Each structure stands twice: as C-alpha cells, then as structure tokens.
C-alpha cells in the first residue's frame, strides 16, 4: 500500500464509523445539544459532511478559500439518509481528488492558510499530506464529540472498534 492508499483507507474507515454513530442517534434527538453554544447533533453531522466540499476547495486552491459558497447553505436538514445522499457526490469528488495525487504531491504541495490570522484563528502552512491527515482527524474529533453527546443523552452508543 502506498501513502495515498493509506490516506484513502483511513478516510473510508473514519467515515464508516461516523455513519455508524450517526445512525445510532434516535431521530427525535437530532436537535439535541449539550448547551446553547454547542452544535446540535444534526448541525455537527452537517458540519462534517459539508467539510468534504470545503476541504476540496481549499486543497485544490492550495489553501485559498475566499468566496466559497457551500451547496449546503440553502438546503434544510431533513433526514440523515437525505443528508448522506446529498453529500455523496461531494465526498466522491474529495476522494477522487486524493486518489489522483502522485506520491510527491503529498510533500511538495503546500497548503497556505495564512489568511486565517485575519479572522482571528491560528494560521499555518502545511504539506498536502499533513492537511489530508488533519481532515481525517477533524472528523474523528467530531465522532468522539457525538459519542459524548450520546452518553450525555443516555443513548446507547455503537461499538466503533469493530
């Protein structure tokens, strides 16, 4: 297995586990949030799925993401299945982009997120490979948050360590 294959496997396994968690949330709990400042369950699911679109724009443009309009902005969250179906083409584009990369692209292409400092966030410049690992980590963190939400709601949590 080469580096790109490992990245794709990791992203696939993380998404599989995320979906396993999301489908275990009762439909009547999708609007639940631990406090008024936190994302609800469905907002967090939307955030993770929408990030495939945003990350692809950022990566293709080597870090620049000005004026990116999300196709999710005008779409209401109706059901988890609908959300997964809607996001499928964006996920496929993201995965196909990664699959098209040459091994040297992972180290030679730099993702410059310097403009984040203007927005009050930590800015950085990272290799494309590092950025792809960050996208996987991002989803993994939110999956962990969702498991914590489920614990707090006293909802049975699925075994993600299969």
mmCIF file of C-alpha atoms in Angstrom:
data_model
loop_
_atom_site.group_PDB
_atom_site.id
_atom_site.type_symbol
_atom_site.label_atom_id
_atom_site.label_comp_id
_atom_site.label_asym_id
_atom_site.label_seq_id
_atom_site.Cartn_x
_atom_site.Cartn_y
_atom_site.Cartn_z
ATOM 1 C CA UNK A 1 0.000 0.000 0.000
ATOM 2 C CA UNK A 2 1.298 3.452 -0.855
ATOM 3 C CA UNK A 3 0.715 6.666 1.108
ATOM 4 C CA UNK A 4 -2.325 7.687 -0.919
ATOM 5 C CA UNK A 5 -3.905 4.256 -0.442
ATOM 6 C CA UNK A 6 -3.357 4.547 3.314
ATOM 7 C CA UNK A 7 -4.923 8.008 3.395
ATOM 8 C CA UNK A 8 -7.942 6.753 1.459
ATOM 9 C CA UNK A 9 -8.330 3.725 3.714
ATOM 10 C CA UNK A 10 -8.122 5.920 6.812
ATOM 11 C CA UNK A 11 -10.719 8.364 5.470
ATOM 12 C CA UNK A 12 -13.005 5.493 4.486
ATOM 13 C CA UNK A 13 -12.785 3.835 7.894
ATOM 14 C CA UNK A 14 -13.361 7.098 9.749
ATOM 15 C CA UNK A 15 -16.444 7.864 7.643
ATOM 16 C CA UNK A 16 -17.771 4.331 8.103
ATOM 17 C CA UNK A 17 -17.501 4.727 11.860
ATOM 18 C CA UNK A 18 -19.021 8.217 11.791
ATOM 19 C CA UNK A 19 -22.045 6.894 9.919
ATOM 20 C CA UNK A 20 -22.315 4.046 12.410
ATOM 21 C CA UNK A 21 -22.504 6.614 15.222
ATOM 22 C CA UNK A 22 -24.867 8.962 13.385
ATOM 23 C CA UNK A 23 -27.347 6.206 12.535
ATOM 24 C CA UNK A 24 -27.500 5.210 16.209
ATOM 25 C CA UNK A 25 -28.854 8.627 17.223
ATOM 26 C CA UNK A 26 -32.637 8.497 17.641
ATOM 27 C CA UNK A 27 -34.388 10.759 15.122
ATOM 28 C CA UNK A 28 -36.079 12.659 17.940
ATOM 29 C CA UNK A 29 -32.653 13.541 19.385
ATOM 30 C CA UNK A 30 -31.049 15.057 16.275
ATOM 31 C CA UNK A 31 -31.817 18.592 17.507
ATOM 32 C CA UNK A 32 -30.287 17.923 20.940
ATOM 33 C CA UNK A 33 -27.260 19.952 22.032
ATOM 34 C CA UNK A 34 -25.414 19.939 25.372
ATOM 35 C CA UNK A 35 -25.734 23.718 25.761
ATOM 36 C CA UNK A 36 -26.893 26.749 23.809
ATOM 37 C CA UNK A 37 -23.418 27.431 22.397
ATOM 38 C CA UNK A 38 -22.831 23.903 21.066
ATOM 39 C CA UNK A 39 -23.793 22.415 17.727
ATOM 40 C CA UNK A 40 -26.833 20.152 17.739
ATOM 41 C CA UNK A 41 -26.380 16.557 16.592
ATOM 42 C CA UNK A 42 -27.702 17.337 13.125
ATOM 43 C CA UNK A 43 -25.621 20.522 12.891
ATOM 44 C CA UNK A 44 -22.488 18.545 13.707
ATOM 45 C CA UNK A 45 -23.361 15.886 11.122
ATOM 46 C CA UNK A 46 -23.952 18.630 8.551
ATOM 47 C CA UNK A 47 -20.665 20.301 9.510
ATOM 48 C CA UNK A 48 -18.682 17.092 8.968
ATOM 49 C CA UNK A 49 -20.358 16.297 5.645
ATOM 50 C CA UNK A 50 -20.067 19.876 4.406
ATOM 51 C CA UNK A 51 -16.351 19.875 5.180
ATOM 52 C CA UNK A 52 -15.713 17.439 2.314
ATOM 53 C CA UNK A 53 -16.830 20.234 -0.005
ATOM 54 C CA UNK A 54 -14.869 22.962 1.794
ATOM 55 C CA UNK A 55 -11.703 20.888 2.154
ATOM 56 C CA UNK A 56 -11.735 20.045 -1.543
ATOM 57 C CA UNK A 57 -11.940 23.742 -2.451
ATOM 58 C CA UNK A 58 -9.140 24.587 -0.012
ATOM 59 C CA UNK A 59 -6.872 21.775 -1.198
ATOM 60 C CA UNK A 60 -7.407 22.396 -4.913
ATOM 61 C CA UNK A 61 -6.602 26.077 -4.378
ATOM 62 C CA UNK A 62 -3.548 25.382 -2.192
ATOM 63 C CA UNK A 63 -5.214 26.924 0.847
ATOM 64 C CA UNK A 64 -7.165 29.806 -0.610
ATOM 65 C CA UNK A 65 -10.883 29.630 0.053
ATOM 66 C CA UNK A 66 -12.292 33.108 -0.497
ATOM 67 C CA UNK A 67 -15.920 33.391 -1.548
ATOM 68 C CA UNK A 68 -16.612 29.664 -1.430
ATOM 69 C CA UNK A 69 -20.365 29.119 -1.433
ATOM 70 C CA UNK A 70 -21.460 25.861 0.101
ATOM 71 C CA UNK A 71 -24.208 23.927 -1.692
ATOM 72 C CA UNK A 72 -25.435 23.014 1.801
ATOM 73 C CA UNK A 73 -26.280 26.631 2.720
ATOM 74 C CA UNK A 74 -29.679 26.641 1.033
ATOM 75 C CA UNK A 75 -30.622 23.067 1.898
ATOM 76 C CA UNK A 76 -32.530 22.229 5.053
ATOM 77 C CA UNK A 77 -31.518 19.139 7.017
ATOM 78 C CA UNK A 78 -34.460 16.746 6.699
ATOM 79 C CA UNK A 79 -33.220 13.240 7.473
ATOM 80 C CA UNK A 80 -29.856 11.599 7.947
ATOM 81 C CA UNK A 81 -30.377 9.470 4.834
ATOM 82 C CA UNK A 82 -31.206 12.544 2.767
ATOM 83 C CA UNK A 83 -28.136 14.341 4.127
ATOM 84 C CA UNK A 84 -25.883 11.379 3.310
ATOM 85 C CA UNK A 85 -27.313 11.089 -0.206
ATOM 86 C CA UNK A 86 -26.944 14.816 -0.851
ATOM 87 C CA UNK A 87 -23.337 14.818 0.337
ATOM 88 C CA UNK A 88 -22.302 11.686 -1.583
ATOM 89 C CA UNK A 89 -21.196 13.484 -4.751
ATOM 90 C CA UNK A 90 -19.048 15.922 -2.739
ATOM 91 C CA UNK A 91 -17.467 13.047 -0.851
ATOM 92 C CA UNK A 92 -16.753 11.246 -4.126
ATOM 93 C CA UNK A 93 -15.121 14.367 -5.598
ATOM 94 C CA UNK A 94 -12.969 14.704 -2.473
ATOM 95 C CA UNK A 95 -11.929 11.029 -2.584
ATOM 96 C CA UNK A 96 -11.253 11.160 -6.344
ATOM 97 C CA UNK A 97 -9.060 14.229 -5.856
ATOM 98 C CA UNK A 98 -6.984 12.363 -3.282
ATOM 99 C CA UNK A 99 -6.799 9.246 -5.464
ATOM 100 C CA UNK A 100 -5.435 11.354 -8.340
ATOM 101 C CA UNK A 101 -2.458 12.614 -6.327
ATOM 102 C CA UNK A 102 1.084 11.484 -7.009
ATOM 103 C CA UNK A 103 3.187 10.452 -4.020
ATOM 104 C CA UNK A 104 5.373 13.547 -4.302
ATOM 105 C CA UNK A 105 2.289 15.807 -4.219
ATOM 106 C CA UNK A 106 1.764 14.870 -0.574
ATOM 107 C CA UNK A 107 5.039 16.528 0.408
ATOM 108 C CA UNK A 108 5.624 19.057 -2.390
ATOM 109 C CA UNK A 109 2.247 20.819 -2.487
ATOM 110 C CA UNK A 110 1.913 23.386 0.273
ATOM 111 C CA UNK A 111 -1.434 24.450 1.711
ATOM 112 C CA UNK A 112 -1.146 28.066 2.854
ATOM 113 C CA UNK A 113 -3.814 29.100 5.364
ATOM 114 C CA UNK A 114 -2.115 32.363 6.370
ATOM 115 C CA UNK A 115 -5.328 34.332 5.861
ATOM 116 C CA UNK A 116 -6.833 32.636 8.918
ATOM 117 C CA UNK A 117 -4.921 35.077 11.142
ATOM 118 C CA UNK A 118 -7.072 37.907 9.754
ATOM 119 C CA UNK A 119 -10.130 36.036 11.026
ATOM 120 C CA UNK A 120 -8.694 35.524 14.491
ATOM 121 C CA UNK A 121 -7.637 31.903 14.016
ATOM 122 C CA UNK A 122 -4.229 30.263 14.056
ATOM 123 C CA UNK A 123 -2.679 30.461 10.609
ATOM 124 C CA UNK A 124 -0.455 27.768 9.151
ATOM 125 C CA UNK A 125 1.301 26.412 6.091
ATOM 126 C CA UNK A 126 1.332 22.620 5.827
ATOM 127 C CA UNK A 127 2.066 19.983 3.229
ATOM 128 C CA UNK A 128 -0.875 18.474 1.388
ATOM 129 C CA UNK A 129 -0.273 15.145 3.134
ATOM 130 C CA UNK A 130 -0.403 16.840 6.539
ATOM 131 C CA UNK A 131 -3.627 18.622 5.566
ATOM 132 C CA UNK A 132 -5.250 15.368 4.487
ATOM 133 C CA UNK A 133 -4.386 13.824 7.842
ATOM 134 C CA UNK A 134 -5.939 16.888 9.506
ATOM 135 C CA UNK A 135 -9.192 16.359 7.614
ATOM 136 C CA UNK A 136 -9.377 12.817 8.941
ATOM 137 C CA UNK A 137 -8.535 13.988 12.462
ATOM 138 C CA UNK A 138 -11.237 16.657 12.238
ATOM 139 C CA UNK A 139 -13.911 14.069 11.506
ATOM 140 C CA UNK A 140 -12.561 11.736 14.189
ATOM 141 C CA UNK A 141 -12.780 14.513 16.789
ATOM 142 C CA UNK A 142 -16.404 15.191 15.885
ATOM 143 C CA UNK A 143 -17.216 11.485 16.045
ATOM 144 C CA UNK A 144 -15.822 11.464 19.571
ATOM 145 C CA UNK A 145 -17.895 14.527 20.432
ATOM 146 C CA UNK A 146 -21.006 12.810 19.110
ATOM 147 C CA UNK A 147 -20.301 9.750 21.247
ATOM 148 C CA UNK A 148 -20.051 12.081 24.245
ATOM 149 C CA UNK A 149 -23.368 13.682 23.272
ATOM 150 C CA UNK A 150 -24.911 10.219 23.173
ATOM 151 C CA UNK A 151 -23.508 9.371 26.603
ATOM 152 C CA UNK A 152 -24.927 12.619 27.999
ATOM 153 C CA UNK A 153 -28.330 11.921 26.396
ATOM 154 C CA UNK A 154 -28.190 8.402 27.871
ATOM 155 C CA UNK A 155 -28.462 6.913 24.378
ATOM 156 C CA UNK A 156 -26.871 3.557 23.622
ATOM 157 C CA UNK A 157 -23.585 4.055 21.785
ATOM 158 C CA UNK A 158 -22.452 1.735 18.988
ATOM 159 C CA UNK A 159 -19.202 -0.191 19.135
ATOM 160 C CA UNK A 160 -16.941 1.607 16.671
ATOM 161 C CA UNK A 161 -13.940 -0.619 17.388
ATOM 162 C CA UNK A 162 -15.009 -3.476 15.130
#
